[in-house]
PDB file of C-alpha atoms and ligand atoms in Angstrom:
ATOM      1  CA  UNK A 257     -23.951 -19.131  46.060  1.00  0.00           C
ATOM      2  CA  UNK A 258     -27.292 -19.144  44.598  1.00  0.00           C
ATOM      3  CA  UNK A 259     -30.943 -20.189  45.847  1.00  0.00           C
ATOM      4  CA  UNK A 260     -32.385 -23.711  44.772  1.00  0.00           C
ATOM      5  CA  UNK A 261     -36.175 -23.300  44.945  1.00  0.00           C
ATOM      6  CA  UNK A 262     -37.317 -26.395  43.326  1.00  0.00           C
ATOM      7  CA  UNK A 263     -36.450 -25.428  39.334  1.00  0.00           C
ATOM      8  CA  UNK A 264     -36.078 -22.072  40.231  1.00  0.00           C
ATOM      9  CA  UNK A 265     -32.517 -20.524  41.037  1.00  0.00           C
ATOM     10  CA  UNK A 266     -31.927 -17.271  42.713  1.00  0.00           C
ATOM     11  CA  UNK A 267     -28.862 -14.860  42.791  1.00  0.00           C
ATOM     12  CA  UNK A 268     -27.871 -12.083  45.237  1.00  0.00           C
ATOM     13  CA  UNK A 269     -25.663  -9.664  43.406  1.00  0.00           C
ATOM     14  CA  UNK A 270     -24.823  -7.040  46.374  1.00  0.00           C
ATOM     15  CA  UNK A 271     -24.199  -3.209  45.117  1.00  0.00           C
ATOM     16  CA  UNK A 272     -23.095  -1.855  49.129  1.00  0.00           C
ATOM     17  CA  UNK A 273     -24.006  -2.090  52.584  1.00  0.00           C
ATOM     18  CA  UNK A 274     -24.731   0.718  54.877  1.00  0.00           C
ATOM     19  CA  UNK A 275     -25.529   1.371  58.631  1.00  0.00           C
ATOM     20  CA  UNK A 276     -28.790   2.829  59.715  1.00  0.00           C
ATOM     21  CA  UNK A 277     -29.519   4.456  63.386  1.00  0.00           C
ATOM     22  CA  UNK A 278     -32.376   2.915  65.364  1.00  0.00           C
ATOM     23  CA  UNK A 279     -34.735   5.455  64.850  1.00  0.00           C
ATOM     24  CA  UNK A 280     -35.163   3.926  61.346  1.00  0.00           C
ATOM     25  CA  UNK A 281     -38.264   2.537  63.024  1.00  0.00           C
ATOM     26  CA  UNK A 282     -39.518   5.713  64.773  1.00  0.00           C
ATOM     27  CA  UNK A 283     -40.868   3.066  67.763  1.00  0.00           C
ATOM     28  CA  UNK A 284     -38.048   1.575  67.916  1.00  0.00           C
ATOM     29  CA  UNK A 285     -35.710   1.911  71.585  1.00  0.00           C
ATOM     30  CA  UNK A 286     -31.696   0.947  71.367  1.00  0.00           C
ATOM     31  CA  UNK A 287     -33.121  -1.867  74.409  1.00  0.00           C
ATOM     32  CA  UNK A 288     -35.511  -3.447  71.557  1.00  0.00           C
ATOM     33  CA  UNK A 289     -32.683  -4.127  69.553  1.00  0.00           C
ATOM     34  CA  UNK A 290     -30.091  -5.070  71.908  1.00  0.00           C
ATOM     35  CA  UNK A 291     -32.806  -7.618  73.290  1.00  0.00           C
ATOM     36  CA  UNK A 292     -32.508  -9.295  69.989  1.00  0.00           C
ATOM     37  CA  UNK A 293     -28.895 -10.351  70.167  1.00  0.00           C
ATOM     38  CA  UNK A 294     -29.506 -12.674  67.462  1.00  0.00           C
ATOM     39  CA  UNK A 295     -29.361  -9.919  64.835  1.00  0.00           C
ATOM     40  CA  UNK A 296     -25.641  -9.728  65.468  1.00  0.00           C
ATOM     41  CA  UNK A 297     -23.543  -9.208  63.161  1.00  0.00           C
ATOM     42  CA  UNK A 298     -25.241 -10.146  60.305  1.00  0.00           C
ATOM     43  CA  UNK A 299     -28.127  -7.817  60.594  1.00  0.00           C
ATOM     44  CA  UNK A 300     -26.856  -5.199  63.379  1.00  0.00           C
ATOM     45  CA  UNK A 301     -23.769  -4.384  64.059  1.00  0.00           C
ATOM     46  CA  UNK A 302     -21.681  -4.296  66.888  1.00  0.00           C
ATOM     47  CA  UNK A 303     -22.878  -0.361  67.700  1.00  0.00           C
ATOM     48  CA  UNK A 304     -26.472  -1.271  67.709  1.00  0.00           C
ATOM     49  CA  UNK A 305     -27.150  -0.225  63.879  1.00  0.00           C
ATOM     50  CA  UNK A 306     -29.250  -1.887  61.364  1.00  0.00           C
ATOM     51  CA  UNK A 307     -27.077  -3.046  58.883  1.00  0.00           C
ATOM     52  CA  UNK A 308     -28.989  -2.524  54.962  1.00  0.00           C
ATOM     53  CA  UNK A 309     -28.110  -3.901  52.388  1.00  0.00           C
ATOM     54  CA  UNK A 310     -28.285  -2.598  49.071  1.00  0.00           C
ATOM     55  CA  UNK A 311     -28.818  -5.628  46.399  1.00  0.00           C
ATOM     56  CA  UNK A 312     -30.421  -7.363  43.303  1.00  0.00           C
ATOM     57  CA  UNK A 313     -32.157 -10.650  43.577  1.00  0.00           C
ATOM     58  CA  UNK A 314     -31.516 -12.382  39.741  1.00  0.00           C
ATOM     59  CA  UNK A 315     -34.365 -14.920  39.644  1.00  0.00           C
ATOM     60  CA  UNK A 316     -33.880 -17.935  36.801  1.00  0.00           C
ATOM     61  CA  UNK A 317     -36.972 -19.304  36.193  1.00  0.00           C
ATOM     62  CA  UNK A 318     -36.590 -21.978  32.986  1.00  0.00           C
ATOM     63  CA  UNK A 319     -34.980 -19.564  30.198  1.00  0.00           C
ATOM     64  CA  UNK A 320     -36.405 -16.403  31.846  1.00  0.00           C
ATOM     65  CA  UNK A 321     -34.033 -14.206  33.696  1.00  0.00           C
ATOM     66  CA  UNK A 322     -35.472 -11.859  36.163  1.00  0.00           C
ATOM     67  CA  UNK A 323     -34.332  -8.571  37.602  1.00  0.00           C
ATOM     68  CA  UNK A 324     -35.695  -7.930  41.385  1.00  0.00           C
ATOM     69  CA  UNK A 325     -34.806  -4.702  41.883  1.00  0.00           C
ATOM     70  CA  UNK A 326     -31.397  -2.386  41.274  1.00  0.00           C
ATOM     71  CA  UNK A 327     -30.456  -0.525  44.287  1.00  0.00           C
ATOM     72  CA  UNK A 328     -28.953   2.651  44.066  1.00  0.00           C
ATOM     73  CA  UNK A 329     -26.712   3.264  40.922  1.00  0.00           C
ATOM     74  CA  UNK A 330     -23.855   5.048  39.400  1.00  0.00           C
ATOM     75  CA  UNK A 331     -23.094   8.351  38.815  1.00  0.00           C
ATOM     76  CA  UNK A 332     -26.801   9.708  40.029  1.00  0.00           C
ATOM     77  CA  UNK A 333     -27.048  13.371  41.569  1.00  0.00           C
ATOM     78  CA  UNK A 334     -28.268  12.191  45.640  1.00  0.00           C
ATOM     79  CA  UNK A 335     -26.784  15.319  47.582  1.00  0.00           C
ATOM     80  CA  UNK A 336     -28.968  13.571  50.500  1.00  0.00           C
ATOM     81  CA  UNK A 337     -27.292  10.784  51.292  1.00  0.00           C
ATOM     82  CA  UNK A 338     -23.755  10.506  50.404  1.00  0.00           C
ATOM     83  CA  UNK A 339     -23.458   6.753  49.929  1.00  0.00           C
ATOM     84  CA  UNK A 340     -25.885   7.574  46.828  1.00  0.00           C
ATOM     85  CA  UNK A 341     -24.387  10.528  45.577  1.00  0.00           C
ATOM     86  CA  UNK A 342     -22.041  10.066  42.365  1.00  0.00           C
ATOM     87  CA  UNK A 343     -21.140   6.672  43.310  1.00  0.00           C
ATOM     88  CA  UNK A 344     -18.895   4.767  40.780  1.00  0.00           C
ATOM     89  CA  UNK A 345     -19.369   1.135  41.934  1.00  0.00           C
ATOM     90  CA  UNK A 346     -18.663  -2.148  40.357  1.00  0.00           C
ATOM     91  CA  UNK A 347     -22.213  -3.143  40.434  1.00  0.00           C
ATOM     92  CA  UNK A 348     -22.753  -3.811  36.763  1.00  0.00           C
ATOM     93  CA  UNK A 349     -18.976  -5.818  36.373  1.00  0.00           C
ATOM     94  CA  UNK A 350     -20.277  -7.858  39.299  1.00  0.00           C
ATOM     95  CA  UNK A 351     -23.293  -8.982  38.055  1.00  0.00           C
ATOM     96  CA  UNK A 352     -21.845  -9.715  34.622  1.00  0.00           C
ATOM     97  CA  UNK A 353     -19.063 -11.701  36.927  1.00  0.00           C
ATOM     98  CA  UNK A 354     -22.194 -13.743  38.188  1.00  0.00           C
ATOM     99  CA  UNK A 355     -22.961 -14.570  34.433  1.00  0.00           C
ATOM    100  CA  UNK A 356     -25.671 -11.714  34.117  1.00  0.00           C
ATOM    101  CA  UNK A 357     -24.567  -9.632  31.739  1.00  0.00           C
ATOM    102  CA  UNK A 358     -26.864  -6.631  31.175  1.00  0.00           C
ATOM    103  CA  UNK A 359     -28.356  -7.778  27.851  1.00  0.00           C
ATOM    104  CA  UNK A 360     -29.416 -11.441  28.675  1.00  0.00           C
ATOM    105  CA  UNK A 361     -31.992  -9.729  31.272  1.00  0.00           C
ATOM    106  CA  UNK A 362     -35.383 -10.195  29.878  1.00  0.00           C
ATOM    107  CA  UNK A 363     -37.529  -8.749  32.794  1.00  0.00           C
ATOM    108  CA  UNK A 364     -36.743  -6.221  35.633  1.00  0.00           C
ATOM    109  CA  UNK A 365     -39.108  -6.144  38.519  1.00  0.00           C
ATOM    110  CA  UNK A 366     -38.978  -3.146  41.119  1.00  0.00           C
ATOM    111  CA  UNK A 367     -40.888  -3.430  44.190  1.00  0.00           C
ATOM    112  CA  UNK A 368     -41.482   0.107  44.067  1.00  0.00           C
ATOM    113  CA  UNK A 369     -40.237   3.428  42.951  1.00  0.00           C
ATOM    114  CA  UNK A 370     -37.737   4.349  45.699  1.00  0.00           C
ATOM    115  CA  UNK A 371     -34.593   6.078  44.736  1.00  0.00           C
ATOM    116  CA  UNK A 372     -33.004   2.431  46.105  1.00  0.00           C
ATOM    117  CA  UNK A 373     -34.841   0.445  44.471  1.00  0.00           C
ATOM    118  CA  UNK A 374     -34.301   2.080  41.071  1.00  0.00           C
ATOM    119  CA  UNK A 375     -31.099   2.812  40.494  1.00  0.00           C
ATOM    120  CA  UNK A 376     -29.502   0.722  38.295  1.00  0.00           C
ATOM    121  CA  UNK A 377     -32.801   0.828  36.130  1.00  0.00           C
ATOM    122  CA  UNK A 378     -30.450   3.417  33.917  1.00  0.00           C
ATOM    123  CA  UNK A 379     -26.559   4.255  33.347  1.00  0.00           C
ATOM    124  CA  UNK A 380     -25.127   7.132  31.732  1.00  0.00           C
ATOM    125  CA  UNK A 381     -24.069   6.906  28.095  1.00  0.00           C
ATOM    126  CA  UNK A 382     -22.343  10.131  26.820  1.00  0.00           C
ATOM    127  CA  UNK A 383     -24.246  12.575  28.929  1.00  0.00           C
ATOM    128  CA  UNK A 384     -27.591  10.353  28.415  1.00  0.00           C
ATOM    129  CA  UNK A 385     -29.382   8.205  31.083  1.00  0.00           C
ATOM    130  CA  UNK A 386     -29.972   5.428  29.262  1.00  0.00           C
ATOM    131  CA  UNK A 387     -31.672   1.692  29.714  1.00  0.00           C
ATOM    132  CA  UNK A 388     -29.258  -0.651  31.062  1.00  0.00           C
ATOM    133  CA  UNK A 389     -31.044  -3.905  30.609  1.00  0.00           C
ATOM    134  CA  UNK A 390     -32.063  -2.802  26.877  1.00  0.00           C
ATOM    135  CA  UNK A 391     -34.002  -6.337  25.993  1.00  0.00           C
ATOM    136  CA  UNK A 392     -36.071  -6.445  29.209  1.00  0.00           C
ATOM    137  CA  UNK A 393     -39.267  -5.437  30.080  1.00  0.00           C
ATOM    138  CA  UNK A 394     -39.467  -3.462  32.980  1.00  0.00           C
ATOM    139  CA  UNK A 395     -42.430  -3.591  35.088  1.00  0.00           C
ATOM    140  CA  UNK A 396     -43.446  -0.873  38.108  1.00  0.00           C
ATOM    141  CA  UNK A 397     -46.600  -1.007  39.990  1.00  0.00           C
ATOM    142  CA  UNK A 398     -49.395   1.141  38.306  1.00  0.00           C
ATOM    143  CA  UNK A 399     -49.493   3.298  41.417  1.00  0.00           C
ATOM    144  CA  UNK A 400     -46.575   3.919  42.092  1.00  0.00           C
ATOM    145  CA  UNK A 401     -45.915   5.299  38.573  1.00  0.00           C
ATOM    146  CA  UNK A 402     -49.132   7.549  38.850  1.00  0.00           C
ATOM    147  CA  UNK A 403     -47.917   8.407  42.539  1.00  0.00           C
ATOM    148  CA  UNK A 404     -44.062   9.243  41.877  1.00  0.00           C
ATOM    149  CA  UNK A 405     -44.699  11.421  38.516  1.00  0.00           C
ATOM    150  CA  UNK A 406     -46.367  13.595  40.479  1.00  0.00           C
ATOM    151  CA  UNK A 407     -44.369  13.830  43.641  1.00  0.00           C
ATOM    152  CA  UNK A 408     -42.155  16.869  44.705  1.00  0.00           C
ATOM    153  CA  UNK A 409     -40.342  14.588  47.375  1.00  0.00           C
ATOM    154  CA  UNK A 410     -36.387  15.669  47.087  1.00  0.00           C
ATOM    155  CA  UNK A 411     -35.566  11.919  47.662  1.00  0.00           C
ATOM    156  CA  UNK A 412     -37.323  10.257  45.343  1.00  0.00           C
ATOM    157  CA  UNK A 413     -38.581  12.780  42.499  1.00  0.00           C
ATOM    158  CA  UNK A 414     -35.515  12.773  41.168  1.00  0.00           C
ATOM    159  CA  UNK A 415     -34.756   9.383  41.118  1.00  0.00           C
ATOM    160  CA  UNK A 416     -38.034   8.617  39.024  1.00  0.00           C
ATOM    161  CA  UNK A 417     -36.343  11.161  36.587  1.00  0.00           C
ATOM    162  CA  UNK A 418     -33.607   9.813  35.785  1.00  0.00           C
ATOM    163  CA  UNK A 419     -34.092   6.649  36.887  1.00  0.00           C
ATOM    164  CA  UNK A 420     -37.870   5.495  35.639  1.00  0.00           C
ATOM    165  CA  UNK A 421     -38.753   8.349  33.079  1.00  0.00           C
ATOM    166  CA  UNK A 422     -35.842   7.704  30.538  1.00  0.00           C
ATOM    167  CA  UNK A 423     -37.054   3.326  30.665  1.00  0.00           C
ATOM    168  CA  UNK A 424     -40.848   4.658  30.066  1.00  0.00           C
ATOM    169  CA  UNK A 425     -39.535   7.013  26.939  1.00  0.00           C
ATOM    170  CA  UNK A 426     -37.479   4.270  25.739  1.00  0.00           C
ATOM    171  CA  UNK A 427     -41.178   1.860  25.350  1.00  0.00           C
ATOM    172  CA  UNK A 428     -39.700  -0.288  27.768  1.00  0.00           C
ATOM    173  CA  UNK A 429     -42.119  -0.125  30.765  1.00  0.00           C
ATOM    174  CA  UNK A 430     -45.348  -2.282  31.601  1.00  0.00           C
ATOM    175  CA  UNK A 431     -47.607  -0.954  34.653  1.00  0.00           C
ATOM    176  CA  UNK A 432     -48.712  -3.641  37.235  1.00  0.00           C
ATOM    177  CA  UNK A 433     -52.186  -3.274  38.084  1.00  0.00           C
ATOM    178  CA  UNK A 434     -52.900  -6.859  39.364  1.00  0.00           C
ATOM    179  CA  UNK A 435     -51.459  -9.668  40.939  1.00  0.00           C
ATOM    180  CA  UNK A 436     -49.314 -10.807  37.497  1.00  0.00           C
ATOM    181  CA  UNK A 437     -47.640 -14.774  36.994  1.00  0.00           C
ATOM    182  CA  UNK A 438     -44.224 -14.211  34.981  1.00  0.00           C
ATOM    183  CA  UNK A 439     -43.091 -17.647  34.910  1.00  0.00           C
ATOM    184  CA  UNK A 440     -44.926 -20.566  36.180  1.00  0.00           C
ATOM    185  CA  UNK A 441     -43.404 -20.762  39.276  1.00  0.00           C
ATOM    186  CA  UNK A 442     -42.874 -16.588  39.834  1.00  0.00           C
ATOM    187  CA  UNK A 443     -45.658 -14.145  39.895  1.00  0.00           C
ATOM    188  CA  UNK A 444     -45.839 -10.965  41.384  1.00  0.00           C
ATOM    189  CA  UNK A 445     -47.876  -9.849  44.602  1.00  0.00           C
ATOM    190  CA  UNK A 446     -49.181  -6.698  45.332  1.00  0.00           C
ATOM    191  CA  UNK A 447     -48.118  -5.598  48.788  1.00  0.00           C
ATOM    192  CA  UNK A 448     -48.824  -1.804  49.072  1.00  0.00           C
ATOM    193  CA  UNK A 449     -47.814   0.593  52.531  1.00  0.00           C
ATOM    194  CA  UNK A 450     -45.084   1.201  51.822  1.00  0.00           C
ATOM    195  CA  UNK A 451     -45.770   2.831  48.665  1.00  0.00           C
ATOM    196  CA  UNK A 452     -48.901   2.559  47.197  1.00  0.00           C
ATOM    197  CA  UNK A 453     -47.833   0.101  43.936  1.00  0.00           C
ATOM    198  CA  UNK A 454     -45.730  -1.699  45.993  1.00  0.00           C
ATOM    199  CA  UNK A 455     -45.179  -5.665  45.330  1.00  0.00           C
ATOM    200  CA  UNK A 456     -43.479  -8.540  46.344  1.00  0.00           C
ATOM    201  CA  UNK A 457     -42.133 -11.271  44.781  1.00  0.00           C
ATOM    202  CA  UNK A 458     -43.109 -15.544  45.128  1.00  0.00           C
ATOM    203  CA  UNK A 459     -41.811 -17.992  43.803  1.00  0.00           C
ATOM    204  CA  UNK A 460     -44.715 -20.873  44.185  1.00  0.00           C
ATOM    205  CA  UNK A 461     -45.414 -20.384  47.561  1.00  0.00           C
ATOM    206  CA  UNK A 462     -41.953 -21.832  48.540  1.00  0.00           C
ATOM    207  CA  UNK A 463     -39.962 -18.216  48.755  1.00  0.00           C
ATOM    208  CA  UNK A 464     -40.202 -14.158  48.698  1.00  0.00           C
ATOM    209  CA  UNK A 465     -38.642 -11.440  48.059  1.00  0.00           C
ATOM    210  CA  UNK A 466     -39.840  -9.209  50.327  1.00  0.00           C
ATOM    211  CA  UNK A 467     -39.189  -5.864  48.485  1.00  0.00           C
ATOM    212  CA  UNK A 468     -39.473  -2.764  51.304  1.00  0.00           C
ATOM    213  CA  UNK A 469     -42.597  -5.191  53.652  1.00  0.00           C
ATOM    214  CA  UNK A 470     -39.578  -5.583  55.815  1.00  0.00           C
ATOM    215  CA  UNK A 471     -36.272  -3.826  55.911  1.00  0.00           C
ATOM    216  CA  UNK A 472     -34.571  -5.844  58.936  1.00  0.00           C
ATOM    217  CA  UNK A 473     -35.689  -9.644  60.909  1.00  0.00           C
ATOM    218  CA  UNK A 474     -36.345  -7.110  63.693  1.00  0.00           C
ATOM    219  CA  UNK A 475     -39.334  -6.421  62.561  1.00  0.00           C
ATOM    220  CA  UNK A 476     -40.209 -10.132  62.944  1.00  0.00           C
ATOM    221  CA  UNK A 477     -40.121  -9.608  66.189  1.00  0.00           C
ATOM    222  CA  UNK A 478     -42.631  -5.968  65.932  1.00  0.00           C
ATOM    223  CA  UNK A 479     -44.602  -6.276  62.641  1.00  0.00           C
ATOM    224  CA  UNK A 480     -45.910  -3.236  64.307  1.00  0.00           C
ATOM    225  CA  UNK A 481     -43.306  -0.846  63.859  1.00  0.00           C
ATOM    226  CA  UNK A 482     -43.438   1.084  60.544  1.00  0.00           C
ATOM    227  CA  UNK A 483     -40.300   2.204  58.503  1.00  0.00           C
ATOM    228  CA  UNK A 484     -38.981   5.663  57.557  1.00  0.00           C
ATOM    229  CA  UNK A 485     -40.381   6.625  54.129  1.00  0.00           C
ATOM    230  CA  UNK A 486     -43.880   4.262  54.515  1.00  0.00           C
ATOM    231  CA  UNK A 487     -46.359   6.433  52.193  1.00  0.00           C
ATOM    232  CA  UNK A 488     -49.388   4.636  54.179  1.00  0.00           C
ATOM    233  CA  UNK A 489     -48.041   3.090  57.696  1.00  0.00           C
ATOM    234  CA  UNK A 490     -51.304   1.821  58.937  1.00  0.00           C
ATOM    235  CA  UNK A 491     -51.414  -0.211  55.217  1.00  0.00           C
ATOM    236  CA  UNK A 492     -48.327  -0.709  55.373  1.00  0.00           C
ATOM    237  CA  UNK A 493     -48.073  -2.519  58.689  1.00  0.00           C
ATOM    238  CA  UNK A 494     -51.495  -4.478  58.060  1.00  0.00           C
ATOM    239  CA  UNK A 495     -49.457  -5.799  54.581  1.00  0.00           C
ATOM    240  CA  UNK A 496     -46.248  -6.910  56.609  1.00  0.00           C
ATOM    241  CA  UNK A 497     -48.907  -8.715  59.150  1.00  0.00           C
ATOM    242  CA  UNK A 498     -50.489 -10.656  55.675  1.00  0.00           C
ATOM    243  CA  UNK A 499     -46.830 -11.363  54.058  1.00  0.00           C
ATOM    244  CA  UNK A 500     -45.721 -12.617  57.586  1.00  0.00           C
ATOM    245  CA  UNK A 501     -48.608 -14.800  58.290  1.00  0.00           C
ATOM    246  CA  UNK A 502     -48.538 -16.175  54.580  1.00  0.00           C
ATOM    247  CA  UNK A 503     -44.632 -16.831  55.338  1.00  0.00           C
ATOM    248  CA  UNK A 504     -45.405 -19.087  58.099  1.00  0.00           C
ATOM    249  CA  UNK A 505     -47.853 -21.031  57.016  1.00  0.00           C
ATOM    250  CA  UNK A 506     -46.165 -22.252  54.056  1.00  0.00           C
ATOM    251  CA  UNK A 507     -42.801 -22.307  55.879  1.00  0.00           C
ATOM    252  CA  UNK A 508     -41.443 -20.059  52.684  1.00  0.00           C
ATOM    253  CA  UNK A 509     -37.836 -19.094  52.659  1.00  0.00           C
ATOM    254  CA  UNK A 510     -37.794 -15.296  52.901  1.00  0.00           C
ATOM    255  CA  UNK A 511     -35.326 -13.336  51.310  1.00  0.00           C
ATOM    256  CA  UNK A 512     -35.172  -9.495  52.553  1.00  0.00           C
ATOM    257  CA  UNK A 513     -34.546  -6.687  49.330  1.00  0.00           C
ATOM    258  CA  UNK A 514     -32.499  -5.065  52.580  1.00  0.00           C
ATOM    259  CA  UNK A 515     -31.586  -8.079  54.812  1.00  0.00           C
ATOM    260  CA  UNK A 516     -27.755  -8.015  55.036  1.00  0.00           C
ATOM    261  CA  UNK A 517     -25.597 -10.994  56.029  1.00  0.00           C
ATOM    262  CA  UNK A 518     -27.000 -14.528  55.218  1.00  0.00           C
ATOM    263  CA  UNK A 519     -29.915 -12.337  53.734  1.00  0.00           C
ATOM    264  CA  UNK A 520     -32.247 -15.250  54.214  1.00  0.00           C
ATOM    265  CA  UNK A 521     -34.484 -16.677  56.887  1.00  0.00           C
ATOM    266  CA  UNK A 522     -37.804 -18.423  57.663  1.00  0.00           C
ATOM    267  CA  UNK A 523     -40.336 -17.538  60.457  1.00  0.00           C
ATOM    268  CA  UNK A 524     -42.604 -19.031  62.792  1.00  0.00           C
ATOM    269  CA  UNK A 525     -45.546 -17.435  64.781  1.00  0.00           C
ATOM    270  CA  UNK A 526     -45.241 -17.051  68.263  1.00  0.00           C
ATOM    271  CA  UNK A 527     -47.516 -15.672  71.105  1.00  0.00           C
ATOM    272  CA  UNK A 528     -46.209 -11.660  70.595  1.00  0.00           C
ATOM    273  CA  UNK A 529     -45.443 -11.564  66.362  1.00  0.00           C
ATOM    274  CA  UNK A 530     -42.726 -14.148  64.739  1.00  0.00           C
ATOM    275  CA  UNK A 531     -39.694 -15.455  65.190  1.00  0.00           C
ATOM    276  CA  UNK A 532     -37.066 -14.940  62.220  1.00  0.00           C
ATOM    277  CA  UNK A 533     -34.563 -18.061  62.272  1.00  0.00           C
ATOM    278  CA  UNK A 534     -31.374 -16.817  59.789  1.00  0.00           C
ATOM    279  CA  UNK A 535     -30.654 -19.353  57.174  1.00  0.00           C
ATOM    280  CA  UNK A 536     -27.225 -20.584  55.939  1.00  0.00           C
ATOM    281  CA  UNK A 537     -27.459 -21.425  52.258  1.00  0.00           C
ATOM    282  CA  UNK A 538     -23.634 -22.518  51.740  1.00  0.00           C
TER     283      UNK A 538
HETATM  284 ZN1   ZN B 110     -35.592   0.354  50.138  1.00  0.00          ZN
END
């Protein structure tokens, strides 16, 4: 079931979900999140255990179809982390399924250049890593481009080559270096921290995809606590604190990159951060 945001419609196409241990947020206590029984099951599960998922928002905007990020991918060399390594998943046959097929993609947004968040940016074609939405334009934050091309990190380094290189070499790639309107309901944000060409996603000021500004509602409740992975935690948390506060105030639907479940909520300020309130959409 898709998104109505005025005109604007709004796809989740999941690629997997996967269980993370509580010292994802390295404040974080197993009594902080079993003090927010509201996160189960959709967002913790039944051991305590952020639940993340790992999906692509398709934004329809008029005739424009838009990309919000592509997860992890197929076939990609992730000795890491297992549930990235050499995957074969239906990913690409589910998103057609949705009525997305790869080449009727005219723009593909990633928040930032995390091997997550990348993934699907290419697919091997007889030993080649190759474009897989070959009529969009793909646009990456300025900084993070400048900041992963030079980074030895064994995460992420080589998920910008063969995940981000091959799109630049192909001409398909357009830096972000401002706040950028794609449609005239959808522009791009800049929300650095948690890398530093991070962005966001808003669609007027109704809805936004959060990118990696959040990975769970539990940091609703402690905009404080920074995630594994943040480049710049002290920007990074400051950001979550301006995305929040904007969330509020215009009672925006938020839609978390990583929020598993009904993947949607709004919040509300209270005395000690905000209140996340899960919404239903079918
Ligand atoms: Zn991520």
């Amino acid at each position: 079931m898709p998104w109505n945001v005025g005109d604007v419609r709004i796809t989740r196409v999941v690629e997997h979900v996967m269980p993370f241990t509580v010292d994802f947020f390295a404040a974080a206590t197993p009594a902080d999140v079993a003090a927010e029984a509201w996160l189960v099951p959709d967002f913790v599960d039944a051991d305590g255990r952020y639940l993340m998922s790992f999906q692509t928002f398709v934004v329809e905007a008029g005739a424009r179809r838009i990309v919000v990020d592509t997860c992890t991918g197929n076939s990609k060399d992730r000795p890491l982390i297992p549930q990235f390594d050499h995957q074969h998943r239906p990913f690409l046959k589910n998103l057609t399924a949705a009525g997305f097929a790869p080449d009727t993609i005219d723009v593909v947004v990633c928040t930032h250049l995390h091997v997550d968040h990348v993934g699907w940016n290419t697919r091997l074609v007889d030993g080649e890593w190759t474009p897989t939405f070959p009529r969009a334009r793909y646009l990456f934050g300025a900084a993070d481009i400048d900041y992963w091309s030079r980074s030895k990190d064994p995460l992420h380094a080589p998920a910008f080559a063969d995940s981000v290189r091959p799109v630049i070499d192909a001409g398909l790639v357009d830096a972000v270096t401002a706040d950028t309107a794609l449609t005239g309901e959808v522009r791009i944000v800049r929300t650095p921290g948690h890398t530093p060409g991070h962005m966001s996603v808003w669609i007027d000021d109704r809805c936004v995809i959060t990118g990696d500004v959040l990975h769970n509602p539990i940091q609703c409740r402690h905009p404080e606590w920074t995630a594994r992975g943040d480049v710049d935690p002290d920007l990074a948390r400051a950001t979550r604190g301006g995305l929040l506060q904007a969330a509020a105030a215009t009672d925006a639907l938020v839609l978390g990159t990583h929020f598993a479940g009904v993947g949607a909520g709004r919040v509300s300020s209270t005395a000690d951060g905000y209140r996340f309130t899960p919404e239903s959409h079918d």
